Tab-separated table of C-alpha atoms and ligand atoms in Angstrom:
chain	number	residue	atom	x	y	z
A	1	MET	CA	-4.166	3.402	-21.264
A	2	GLU	CA	-5.614	1.738	-18.178
A	3	ILE	CA	-4.771	3.598	-14.806
A	4	HIS	CA	-5.235	2.119	-11.347
A	5	SER	CA	-4.119	3.757	-8.168
A	6	VAL	CA	-2.821	2.633	-4.905
A	7	ILE	CA	-2.813	4.702	-1.575
A	8	LEU	CA	-0.549	3.785	1.086
A	9	ALA	CA	-2.318	4.436	4.435
A	10	ALA	CA	-1.165	1.734	6.899
A	11	GLY	CA	1.516	3.607	8.893
A	12	GLN	CA	0.709	4.708	12.416
A	13	GLY	CA	1.982	8.311	12.239
A	14	THR	CA	4.060	8.062	15.414
A	15	ARG	CA	5.083	11.450	15.010
A	16	MET	CA	1.657	12.689	15.341
A	17	ARG	CA	1.515	11.460	18.979
A	18	SER	CA	-2.229	10.531	18.716
A	19	ASN	CA	-4.600	7.783	19.277
A	20	LEU	CA	-6.289	8.559	16.237
A	21	PRO	CA	-4.657	6.872	13.049
A	22	LYS	CA	-2.725	9.610	11.197
A	23	VAL	CA	-4.834	9.540	7.824
A	24	MET	CA	-7.932	9.961	10.186
A	25	HIS	CA	-6.915	13.449	11.306
A	26	PRO	CA	-9.345	16.079	10.062
A	27	LEU	CA	-8.133	18.775	7.548
A	28	LEU	CA	-10.751	21.323	6.856
A	29	GLY	CA	-13.551	18.828	8.066
A	30	ARG	CA	-12.342	15.806	6.129
A	31	PRO	CA	-9.929	13.117	7.125
A	32	LEU	CA	-6.531	13.331	5.398
A	33	ILE	CA	-7.152	10.192	3.547
A	34	TRP	CA	-10.230	11.661	1.941
A	35	TYR	CA	-7.985	14.130	-0.184
A	36	SER	CA	-5.736	11.285	-1.602
A	37	VAL	CA	-8.818	9.294	-2.576
A	38	GLU	CA	-10.451	12.132	-4.488
A	39	SER	CA	-7.329	13.201	-6.242
A	40	ALA	CA	-6.471	9.562	-7.221
A	41	ARG	CA	-10.202	8.768	-8.352
A	42	GLN	CA	-9.995	11.945	-10.665
A	43	VAL	CA	-6.919	10.622	-12.247
A	44	SER	CA	-7.529	6.824	-12.551
A	45	GLY	CA	-11.331	6.651	-13.000
A	46	THR	CA	-11.166	3.394	-11.276
A	47	LYS	CA	-11.619	2.603	-7.481
A	48	PRO	CA	-8.314	3.413	-5.702
A	49	VAL	CA	-6.758	0.610	-3.631
A	50	VAL	CA	-6.136	1.658	-0.234
A	51	VAL	CA	-3.569	-0.109	1.940
A	52	VAL	CA	-4.706	-0.058	5.621
A	53	GLY	CA	-3.046	-1.350	8.698
A	54	HIS	CA	-2.934	0.817	11.713
A	55	GLY	CA	-6.581	1.950	12.628
A	56	ALA	CA	-7.867	-0.186	9.619
A	57	ASP	CA	-11.292	-0.300	11.008
A	58	GLU	CA	-11.715	3.498	11.341
A	59	VAL	CA	-10.393	4.151	7.762
A	60	ARG	CA	-12.685	1.404	6.345
A	61	LYS	CA	-15.495	2.941	7.922
A	62	ALA	CA	-14.744	6.470	6.842
A	63	LEU	CA	-14.294	5.463	3.063
A	64	GLY	CA	-16.830	2.676	2.909
A	65	ASP	CA	-17.196	1.261	-0.569
A	66	SER	CA	-15.675	4.204	-2.532
A	67	VAL	CA	-12.389	2.339	-2.590
A	68	GLU	CA	-11.153	-1.155	-2.414
A	69	PHE	CA	-9.044	-2.289	0.814
A	70	VAL	CA	-6.151	-4.363	1.151
A	71	CYS	CA	-4.385	-4.924	4.559
A	72	GLN	CA	-0.788	-4.698	5.686
A	73	ASP	CA	-0.646	-6.473	8.878
A	74	GLN	CA	2.895	-5.482	9.782
A	75	GLN	CA	4.141	-2.101	8.774
A	76	LEU	CA	7.341	-3.210	7.177
A	77	GLY	CA	7.859	-0.115	5.028
A	78	THR	CA	6.430	1.623	1.878
A	79	GLY	CA	7.790	-1.060	-0.351
A	80	HIS	CA	6.181	-3.678	1.524
A	81	ALA	CA	2.923	-1.684	1.659
A	82	LEU	CA	2.642	-1.548	-2.149
A	83	TRP	CA	3.380	-5.116	-2.514
A	84	GLN	CA	0.175	-5.934	-0.553
A	85	ALA	CA	-1.934	-4.685	-3.381
A	86	GLU	CA	-0.441	-7.084	-5.912
A	87	PRO	CA	-3.322	-9.680	-5.546
A	88	ALA	CA	-5.902	-6.873	-6.108
A	89	LEU	CA	-4.094	-5.543	-9.257
A	90	ARG	CA	-1.672	-8.170	-10.519
A	91	ASP	CA	-3.896	-8.895	-13.638
A	92	LYS	CA	-4.284	-5.349	-14.477
A	93	LYS	CA	-2.569	-3.650	-17.619
A	94	GLY	CA	-1.304	-0.247	-17.991
A	95	LEU	CA	-0.167	2.063	-15.205
A	96	ILE	CA	-0.171	1.985	-11.404
A	97	LEU	CA	-0.191	5.431	-9.705
A	98	VAL	CA	0.989	5.183	-6.091
A	99	THR	CA	0.381	7.939	-3.428
A	100	TYR	CA	1.020	8.353	0.189
A	101	ALA	CA	-2.223	9.248	2.251
A	102	ASP	CA	-0.286	11.786	4.337
A	103	MET	CA	0.161	14.149	1.145
A	104	PRO	CA	-3.300	15.712	1.018
A	105	LEU	CA	-2.366	18.711	-0.948
A	106	LEU	CA	-1.396	16.999	-4.134
A	107	THR	CA	-3.590	18.191	-6.877
A	108	SER	CA	-5.193	15.820	-9.576
A	109	GLU	CA	-3.383	18.168	-12.119
A	110	THR	CA	-0.005	17.229	-10.869
A	111	LEU	CA	-0.766	13.644	-10.606
A	112	LYS	CA	-2.156	13.898	-14.426
A	113	ARG	CA	1.241	15.387	-15.449
A	114	LEU	CA	3.066	12.515	-13.747
A	115	VAL	CA	0.782	9.961	-15.487
A	116	GLU	CA	1.487	11.734	-18.853
A	117	ALA	CA	5.284	11.843	-18.246
A	118	GLN	CA	5.144	7.903	-17.759
A	119	GLN	CA	3.109	7.176	-20.748
A	120	SER	CA	5.828	8.909	-23.028
A	121	HIS	CA	8.467	7.130	-21.078
A	122	THR	CA	9.992	3.782	-21.844
A	123	GLY	CA	11.519	3.164	-18.513
A	124	PRO	CA	9.685	1.316	-15.716
A	125	PHE	CA	8.499	4.507	-13.830
A	126	THR	CA	8.348	8.287	-13.231
A	127	LEU	CA	8.487	9.747	-9.860
A	128	LEU	CA	7.476	13.391	-8.565
A	129	THR	CA	10.167	15.655	-7.037
A	130	ILE	CA	10.090	19.035	-5.327
A	131	GLU	CA	12.546	21.612	-4.821
A	132	VAL	CA	12.348	23.514	-1.644
A	133	ASP	CA	14.944	24.895	0.950
A	134	ASP	CA	13.379	22.969	4.041
A	135	PRO	CA	14.040	19.464	3.491
A	136	ARG	CA	11.152	18.275	5.859
A	137	GLY	CA	12.852	14.865	6.248
A	138	PHE	CA	12.243	13.960	2.662
A	139	GLY	CA	14.469	11.477	0.777
A	140	ARG	CA	16.990	13.259	-1.443
A	141	VAL	CA	16.837	12.766	-5.149
A	142	LEU	CA	20.077	11.832	-6.859
A	143	ARG	CA	20.115	12.578	-10.649
A	144	GLY	CA	22.810	11.363	-13.194
A	145	PRO	CA	24.379	13.463	-15.974
A	146	ASP	CA	21.422	12.409	-18.354
A	147	GLY	CA	18.949	13.794	-16.102
A	148	PHE	CA	17.509	10.251	-15.061
A	149	VAL	CA	17.095	9.495	-11.385
A	150	ARG	CA	19.991	7.528	-10.041
A	151	GLU	CA	18.996	6.937	-6.512
A	152	VAL	CA	16.589	8.185	-3.647
A	153	VAL	CA	18.363	8.310	-0.349
A	154	GLU	CA	16.379	8.627	2.820
A	155	GLU	CA	17.474	11.371	5.186
A	156	ALA	CA	18.530	9.165	7.929
A	157	GLN	CA	20.848	7.355	5.271
A	158	ALA	CA	22.179	10.433	3.564
A	159	THR	CA	25.762	11.674	3.760
A	160	PRO	CA	26.090	15.333	4.802
A	161	GLU	CA	26.713	16.134	1.347
A	162	GLN	CA	23.582	14.379	0.055
A	163	GLN	CA	21.699	16.110	2.762
A	164	ARG	CA	22.221	19.318	1.106
A	165	ILE	CA	20.478	18.352	-2.109
A	166	LYS	CA	17.424	20.452	-2.584
A	167	GLU	CA	15.540	17.979	-4.841
A	168	LEU	CA	13.244	15.920	-2.692
A	169	ASN	CA	11.016	12.906	-3.306
A	170	ALA	CA	7.553	13.819	-3.046
A	171	GLY	CA	6.310	10.329	-2.710
A	172	VAL	CA	4.298	9.892	-5.850
A	173	TYR	CA	5.131	7.328	-8.447
A	174	CYS	CA	3.587	6.042	-11.655
A	175	PHE	CA	4.866	2.417	-12.463
A	176	SER	CA	4.483	0.292	-15.517
A	177	SER	CA	2.405	-2.551	-14.159
A	178	ASP	CA	4.351	-5.143	-16.083
A	179	TRP	CA	7.603	-4.209	-14.051
A	180	VAL	CA	6.409	-3.236	-10.679
A	181	TRP	CA	5.097	-6.554	-9.400
A	182	THR	CA	8.099	-8.418	-10.422
A	183	ALA	CA	10.473	-5.600	-8.980
A	184	LEU	CA	8.792	-5.279	-5.367
A	185	PRO	CA	9.896	-8.861	-3.948
A	186	GLN	CA	13.507	-7.758	-5.065
A	187	ILE	CA	13.867	-4.763	-2.752
A	188	PRO	CA	16.571	-5.160	-0.273
A	189	LEU	CA	15.905	-4.774	3.578
A	190	SER	CA	17.057	-1.210	4.645
A	191	PRO	CA	19.373	-0.543	7.609
A	192	LYS	CA	16.348	0.376	9.505
A	193	GLY	CA	14.669	-3.022	8.909
A	194	GLU	CA	12.077	-1.764	6.342
A	195	TYR	CA	11.315	-2.275	2.564
A	196	TYR	CA	11.550	1.088	1.027
A	197	LEU	CA	9.564	1.876	-1.970
A	198	THR	CA	12.248	4.188	-3.043
A	199	ASP	CA	14.894	1.485	-3.508
A	200	LEU	CA	12.991	0.619	-6.627
A	201	VAL	CA	15.078	3.277	-8.255
A	202	GLY	CA	18.259	1.691	-7.346
A	203	LEU	CA	16.911	-1.690	-8.585
A	204	ALA	CA	15.843	-0.142	-11.959
A	205	VAL	CA	19.244	1.495	-12.336
A	206	ARG	CA	20.977	-1.762	-11.822
A	207	GLN	CA	18.775	-3.531	-14.359
A	208	GLY	CA	19.927	-0.734	-16.860
A	209	LYS	CA	16.595	0.872	-16.895
A	210	ALA	CA	15.872	4.680	-16.872
A	211	VAL	CA	13.817	6.390	-14.072
A	212	LYS	CA	12.345	9.586	-14.892
A	213	ALA	CA	11.376	12.489	-12.596
A	214	ILE	CA	9.020	15.612	-13.039
A	215	THR	CA	9.141	18.423	-10.574
A	216	THR	CA	6.102	20.296	-9.303
A	217	ASP	CA	6.081	24.188	-9.366
A	218	ASP	CA	3.982	24.439	-6.322
A	219	PRO	CA	5.982	23.693	-3.125
A	220	ASN	CA	2.720	23.761	-1.176
A	221	GLU	CA	1.514	20.418	-3.063
A	222	ALA	CA	4.398	18.524	-1.130
A	223	ILE	CA	3.556	19.489	2.433
A	224	GLY	CA	3.276	16.020	3.930
A	225	ILE	CA	1.783	15.403	7.263
A	226	ASN	CA	4.107	13.870	9.722
A	227	THR	CA	3.416	16.269	12.754
A	228	ARG	CA	0.451	18.333	14.022
A	229	VAL	CA	2.548	21.373	13.024
A	230	HIS	CA	2.509	20.081	9.297
A	231	LEU	CA	-1.490	19.602	9.661
A	232	ALA	CA	-1.850	23.085	10.632
A	233	GLU	CA	0.429	24.303	7.705
A	234	ALA	CA	-1.629	22.099	5.220
A	235	GLY	CA	-4.831	23.372	6.578
A	236	ALA	CA	-3.857	27.083	6.036
A	237	VAL	CA	-2.663	26.423	2.461
A	238	LEU	CA	-6.001	24.481	1.692
A	239	GLN	CA	-8.081	27.091	3.124
A	240	ARG	CA	-6.189	29.678	0.886
A	241	ARG	CA	-6.572	27.534	-2.196
A	242	ILE	CA	-10.317	26.891	-1.695
A	243	ASN	CA	-11.262	30.596	-0.741
A	244	LYS	CA	-9.088	31.689	-3.869
A	245	GLY	CA	-11.151	29.274	-6.108
A	246	TRP	CA	-14.344	30.870	-4.995
A	247	MET	CA	-13.172	34.410	-5.196
A	248	LEU	CA	-12.296	33.809	-8.993
A	249	ALA	CA	-15.761	32.190	-9.377
A	250	GLY	CA	-17.400	35.609	-8.199
A	251	VAL	CA	-17.598	35.061	-4.433
A	252	THR	CA	-16.597	38.110	-2.124
A	253	ILE	CA	-14.492	36.932	0.784
A	254	ALA	CA	-13.851	39.865	3.025
A	255	ASP	CA	-11.030	38.156	5.126
A	256	PRO	CA	-9.941	34.837	3.664
A	257	ALA	CA	-7.704	34.087	6.551
A	258	SER	CA	-10.812	34.039	9.003
A	259	THR	CA	-13.019	32.199	6.530
A	260	TYR	CA	-13.137	28.251	6.433
A	261	ILE	CA	-14.937	26.716	3.592
A	262	GLU	CA	-14.938	22.856	3.436
A	263	PRO	CA	-14.160	21.232	0.142
A	264	GLU	CA	-17.633	20.001	-0.797
A	265	VAL	CA	-19.359	23.134	0.035
A	266	LYS	CA	-21.048	25.197	-3.083
A	267	ILE	CA	-21.516	28.987	-3.197
A	268	GLY	CA	-23.349	31.081	-5.729
A	269	GLN	CA	-22.026	34.123	-7.539
A	270	ASP	CA	-22.061	37.616	-5.904
A	271	THR	CA	-22.573	36.109	-2.343
A	272	VAL	CA	-20.584	38.025	0.181
A	273	ILE	CA	-18.865	36.042	3.119
A	274	LEU	CA	-17.848	38.073	6.239
A	275	PRO	CA	-15.181	37.216	8.529
A	276	ASN	CA	-15.051	34.243	11.164
A	277	THR	CA	-17.543	32.221	8.960
A	278	HIS	CA	-17.298	28.409	8.701
A	279	LEU	CA	-19.069	26.629	5.807
A	280	GLN	CA	-18.996	23.049	6.393
A	281	GLY	CA	-19.954	19.698	5.234
A	282	THR	CA	-22.417	19.509	1.994
A	283	THR	CA	-23.600	23.162	2.588
A	284	GLU	CA	-24.849	24.980	-0.527
A	285	ILE	CA	-25.353	28.597	-0.751
A	286	GLY	CA	-27.142	30.622	-3.601
A	287	GLU	CA	-26.356	33.864	-5.247
A	288	ALA	CA	-26.152	37.429	-3.704
A	289	CYS	CA	-26.261	36.335	-0.207
A	290	GLU	CA	-24.608	37.977	2.950
A	291	ILE	CA	-23.148	35.377	5.280
A	292	GLY	CA	-21.571	36.412	8.465
A	293	PRO	CA	-19.645	37.912	10.342
A	294	ASN	CA	-19.610	34.778	12.784
A	295	ALA	CA	-21.585	32.153	10.928
A	296	ILE	CA	-21.339	28.461	11.391
A	297	ILE	CA	-23.215	26.625	8.623
A	298	ARG	CA	-23.229	22.776	8.269
A	299	ASP	CA	-24.903	20.670	5.827
A	300	THR	CA	-27.419	23.199	5.052
A	301	LYS	CA	-29.093	24.366	1.757
A	302	ILE	CA	-29.480	28.182	1.351
A	303	GLY	CA	-31.351	29.805	-1.526
A	304	SER	CA	-30.603	33.211	-2.858
A	305	ARG	CA	-30.500	36.750	-1.422
A	306	CYS	CA	-30.495	35.483	2.137
A	307	THR	CA	-28.784	37.405	5.112
A	308	ILE	CA	-27.234	35.473	7.759
A	309	LEU	CA	-25.700	37.233	10.637
A	310	ALA	CA	-23.865	35.596	13.560
A	311	SER	CA	-25.738	32.518	13.479
A	312	VAL	CA	-25.346	28.651	13.607
A	313	MET	CA	-27.169	26.022	11.454
A	314	GLU	CA	-26.827	22.492	10.859
A	315	GLY	CA	-29.178	20.255	8.654
A	316	ALA	CA	-31.594	23.073	7.688
A	317	VAL	CA	-32.946	24.258	4.350
A	318	LEU	CA	-33.568	28.051	3.712
A	319	GLU	CA	-35.471	29.283	0.711
A	320	ASP	CA	-34.709	32.774	-0.860
A	321	GLU	CA	-34.669	36.004	0.790
A	322	VAL	CA	-34.596	34.604	4.344
A	323	ASP	CA	-33.036	36.838	7.026
A	324	ILE	CA	-31.763	35.265	10.260
A	325	GLY	CA	-29.830	36.818	13.157
A	326	PRO	CA	-27.999	37.831	15.135
A	327	PHE	CA	-27.641	34.662	17.211
A	328	GLY	CA	-30.224	32.404	15.525
A	329	HIS	CA	-29.850	28.521	15.799
A	330	LEU	CA	-31.383	26.133	13.175
A	331	ARG	CA	-31.179	22.671	13.905
A	332	LYS	CA	-31.944	19.521	11.812
A	333	GLY	CA	-35.038	19.506	9.790
A	334	ALA	CA	-35.470	23.291	9.972
A	335	HIS	CA	-37.104	24.618	6.935
A	336	LEU	CA	-37.665	28.368	6.429
A	337	ALA	CA	-39.652	29.271	3.221
A	338	THR	CA	-39.040	32.361	1.197
A	339	GLY	CA	-38.962	35.699	2.968
A	340	VAL	CA	-38.906	34.342	6.629
A	341	HIS	CA	-37.515	36.651	9.153
A	342	MET	CA	-35.904	35.391	12.127
A	343	GLY	CA	-34.349	37.961	14.543
A	344	ASN	CA	-32.176	37.404	17.638
A	345	PHE	CA	-32.125	34.255	19.898
A	346	GLY	CA	-34.487	32.021	17.971
A	347	GLU	CA	-34.022	28.336	17.787
A	348	VAL	CA	-35.861	26.118	15.182
A	349	LYS	CA	-35.648	22.327	14.937
A	350	ASN	CA	-37.564	19.942	12.840
A	351	SER	CA	-40.162	22.644	11.759
A	352	TYR	CA	-41.517	24.462	8.610
A	353	LEU	CA	-42.000	28.064	8.667
A	354	GLY	CA	-44.015	29.396	5.838
A	355	PRO	CA	-43.508	32.114	3.521
A	356	GLY	CA	-43.214	35.550	5.004
A	357	THR	CA	-43.508	34.308	8.725
A	358	LYS	CA	-41.714	36.430	11.383
A	359	MET	CA	-40.061	35.385	14.465
A	360	GLY	CA	-38.496	38.470	15.809
A	361	HIS	CA	-37.167	37.597	19.313
A	362	PHE	CA	-36.105	34.782	21.516
A	363	SER	CA	-38.357	31.952	20.669
A	364	TYR	CA	-38.410	28.163	20.385
A	365	LEU	CA	-40.127	26.319	17.733
A	366	GLY	CA	-39.722	22.567	17.536
A	367	ASP	CA	-41.769	19.928	15.704
A	368	ALA	CA	-43.915	22.500	14.395
A	369	THR	CA	-45.545	23.318	11.016
A	370	ILE	CA	-46.186	26.935	10.466
A	371	GLU	CA	-48.256	28.322	7.642
A	372	GLN	CA	-47.530	31.712	5.777
A	373	ASP	CA	-47.403	35.142	7.246
A	374	VAL	CA	-47.620	34.065	10.879
A	375	ASN	CA	-46.340	36.459	13.626
A	376	ILE	CA	-44.529	34.709	16.379
A	377	GLY	CA	-44.390	37.067	19.456
A	378	ALA	CA	-41.442	37.424	21.540
A	379	GLY	CA	-40.555	34.542	23.828
A	380	THR	CA	-42.869	32.065	22.310
A	381	ILE	CA	-42.289	28.397	22.877
A	382	THR	CA	-43.627	25.200	21.533
A	383	CYS	CA	-43.595	22.998	24.662
A	384	ASN	CA	-43.047	19.738	22.317
A	385	TYR	CA	-41.760	17.407	24.876
A	386	ASP	CA	-43.919	15.872	27.713
A	387	GLY	CA	-40.959	14.042	29.291
A	388	LYS	CA	-41.678	10.850	27.287
A	389	LYS	CA	-42.680	11.934	23.664
A	390	LYS	CA	-42.413	14.714	21.267
A	391	HIS	CA	-45.528	16.168	19.941
A	392	PRO	CA	-46.504	18.378	16.903
A	393	THR	CA	-47.739	21.835	16.709
A	394	HIS	CA	-49.644	23.225	13.708
A	395	ILE	CA	-50.189	27.002	13.226
A	396	GLY	CA	-52.533	28.178	10.444
A	397	LYS	CA	-52.095	30.973	7.908
A	398	GLY	CA	-51.920	34.506	9.276
A	399	VAL	CA	-52.122	33.512	13.128
A	400	PHE	CA	-50.782	36.243	15.312
A	401	ILE	CA	-49.048	34.734	18.536
A	402	GLY	CA	-48.961	37.130	21.462
A	403	SER	CA	-45.526	37.501	23.511
A	404	ASP	CA	-44.637	34.766	25.868
A	405	THR	CA	-47.180	32.323	24.606
A	406	MET	CA	-46.763	28.540	25.548
A	407	LEU	CA	-48.036	26.261	23.012
A	408	VAL	CA	-48.375	22.814	24.781
A	409	ALA	CA	-48.291	20.271	22.144
A	410	PRO	CA	-50.080	18.491	20.501
A	411	VAL	CA	-51.984	21.495	19.556
A	412	ASN	CA	-53.535	23.362	16.528
A	413	LEU	CA	-54.230	26.881	15.859
A	414	GLY	CA	-56.542	27.524	13.084
A	415	GLU	CA	-56.100	30.308	10.295
A	416	GLY	CA	-56.074	33.875	11.821
A	417	ALA	CA	-56.227	32.829	15.367
A	418	ARG	CA	-54.694	35.037	17.907
A	419	THR	CA	-53.287	34.434	21.420
A	420	GLY	CA	-52.838	36.970	24.154
A	421	ALA	CA	-49.612	37.823	26.088
A	422	GLY	CA	-48.698	35.179	28.313
A	423	ALA	CA	-51.316	32.561	27.111
A	424	VAL	CA	-50.619	28.908	27.873
A	425	VAL	CA	-52.330	27.024	25.062
A	426	THR	CA	-53.414	23.569	26.091
A	427	LYS	CA	-56.180	22.978	23.501
A	428	ASP	CA	-56.681	23.632	19.880
A	429	VAL	CA	-57.737	27.177	18.970
A	430	PRO	CA	-60.593	27.697	16.097
A	431	GLU	CA	-60.046	29.980	13.367
A	432	TYR	CA	-60.303	33.654	13.853
A	433	THR	CA	-60.521	33.344	17.645
A	434	LEU	CA	-58.671	35.156	20.302
A	435	VAL	CA	-57.602	32.970	23.327
A	436	VAL	CA	-56.149	34.439	26.479
A	437	GLY	CA	-55.061	33.341	30.016
A	438	VAL	CA	-53.815	30.343	31.628
A	439	PRO	CA	-54.960	27.918	30.450
A	440	ALA	CA	-56.004	29.825	27.311
A	441	ARG	CA	-59.730	30.195	26.843
A	442	PRO	CA	-61.603	31.883	23.937
A	443	LEU	CA	-62.186	35.431	24.498
A	444	ARG	CA	-63.868	36.419	21.328
A	445	LYS	CA	-63.956	35.931	17.490
A	446	VAL	CA	-61.727	38.342	15.453
A	447	GLU	CA	-62.513	39.818	12.264
A	448	LYS	CA	-60.247	38.831	9.155
A	449	ASP	CA	-59.007	42.460	8.719
A	450	GLU	CA	-58.624	43.387	12.276
B	501	LIG	C1	8.585	8.846	2.454
B	501	LIG	C2	9.385	8.614	1.539
B	501	LIG	C3	10.336	9.690	1.229
B	501	LIG	C4	9.563	10.884	0.840
B	501	LIG	C5	8.358	11.104	1.661
B	501	LIG	C6	7.510	12.056	1.170
B	501	LIG	C7	9.990	6.078	1.714
B	501	LIG	C8	10.988	4.951	2.242
B	501	LIG	N1	10.265	7.281	1.996
B	501	LIG	O1	9.087	9.029	3.718
B	501	LIG	O2	11.453	9.414	0.459
B	501	LIG	O3	10.378	11.924	0.855
B	501	LIG	O4	7.735	9.808	2.051
B	501	LIG	O5	6.353	12.307	1.746
B	501	LIG	O6	8.962	5.808	0.953
B	501	LIG	N2	2.986	3.302	4.906
B	501	LIG	C9	2.421	2.042	4.883
B	501	LIG	N3	3.067	1.015	5.412
B	501	LIG	C10	4.338	1.172	5.991
B	501	LIG	C11	5.011	2.395	6.049
B	501	LIG	C12	4.346	3.438	5.520
B	501	LIG	O7	1.262	2.021	4.523
B	501	LIG	O8	4.709	0.107	6.368
B	501	LIG	C13	2.491	4.562	4.466
B	501	LIG	C14	2.157	5.617	5.630
B	501	LIG	O9	0.893	5.264	6.037
B	501	LIG	C15	2.329	6.928	4.981
B	501	LIG	C16	3.177	6.740	3.682
B	501	LIG	O10	3.340	5.307	3.587
B	501	LIG	O11	0.823	7.382	4.322
B	501	LIG	C17	4.432	7.233	3.918
B	501	LIG	O12	5.205	6.720	4.981
B	501	LIG	P1	6.021	7.558	5.846
B	501	LIG	O13	6.500	6.724	7.170
B	501	LIG	O14	5.243	8.930	6.331
B	501	LIG	O15	7.249	8.015	5.048
B	501	LIG	P2	8.123	9.232	5.249
B	501	LIG	O16	9.248	9.036	6.323
B	501	LIG	O17	7.500	10.483	5.218
B	502	LIG	CA1	5.356	11.104	5.421
């Protein structure tokens, strides 16, 4: 059966007290809405339709063409919001799965269960409920003696007796498409002047139709984000969920509470993650690495058997057996080949360091290509910027750079070249030649095995 999905995301989120639209607030590095889109897409297999309104431009920009957008110009309630999706979906057969964008922890498994429940149901829809002690301002679910749902009452309208009901509306629905588009225009205006999607229950009941409900057994799934307190709660739950997944997949996490792994990160078996580590964006880590403590790694690809201690990297590539830190900083375009060693206070930007190259102490390499087995002495700097343009540096195989060398780019050091301590290299250095001084001059040739 065809399954289409609609995500309601037009509300302002007044209770967040923010200039940022609610659904754009980040949760482990992704905007809230990203989570709803991911889980809806996994269930429906079609492009979700996202109803936008408040901050529509920002939401459109964040999601691009991964979804279809419809606009709700005036936020007249959740029922009105779904109605806006009618032109996009009216001709579709099958089922319409509806979720709210402020419920990021719903899993695709639960959504699938809801869809299956509706597939075996002859009534017009099935909704998801949750049983918890803290009502969180959710609508209360009233069931009849036959077990079917009789009504969903919003908290503001609930009588004291109804307020004590523990079964809550999670805000997830699976509708038969034939029914929903004809029903939406019949929703009455609520006392608050909104068209509540939840009033479709009463409407169906008045038509003599049965509304089914299934309950989720994981109360965490129903953490909806209405305030920043909820945002932090959801962040903690998501963090635990992701960390648990990696531990079961063979990754050691010494202190899950201080380990922040974003949802698109990948980690190989037998890698050990030490406390205070943040793995962000599209980072991928191979097998048997030791990461942290205190590592912040974004959009970086790391091979196997690497060691990264107290370092920061973004947009870098590390091959196998690379060892960095403490206090290394790799910036965009840093590429460290197999066996590179980088000690404390090194910074590398847009540069290749060949296999076995060593850079032990406080150095800066930018826009440089460094061949294999090069020794970068303490305090070496590529002076790559002349105030107007960036220039490249090339260092040949087996070069030995003396401490405190300034490499004034553009400059090329031939294979086996050497620089004396404190040299300021302004001209190319021929292979197997030692240069010294300011500006550096050739002193003598060096033997290959010297
Ligand atoms: C809603 C439900 C409530 C349920 C709770 C679960 C209704 C009337 N109430 O309440 O029963 O327990 O969710 O999370 O549905 N939105 C629009 N356009 C609008 C209004 C809202 O797109 O005009 C979107 C919001 O962006 C949000 C979602 O719909 O993502 C839910 O709206 P919200 O105002 O947060 O509803 P709740 O008060 O939480
Ligand atoms: Ca809400």
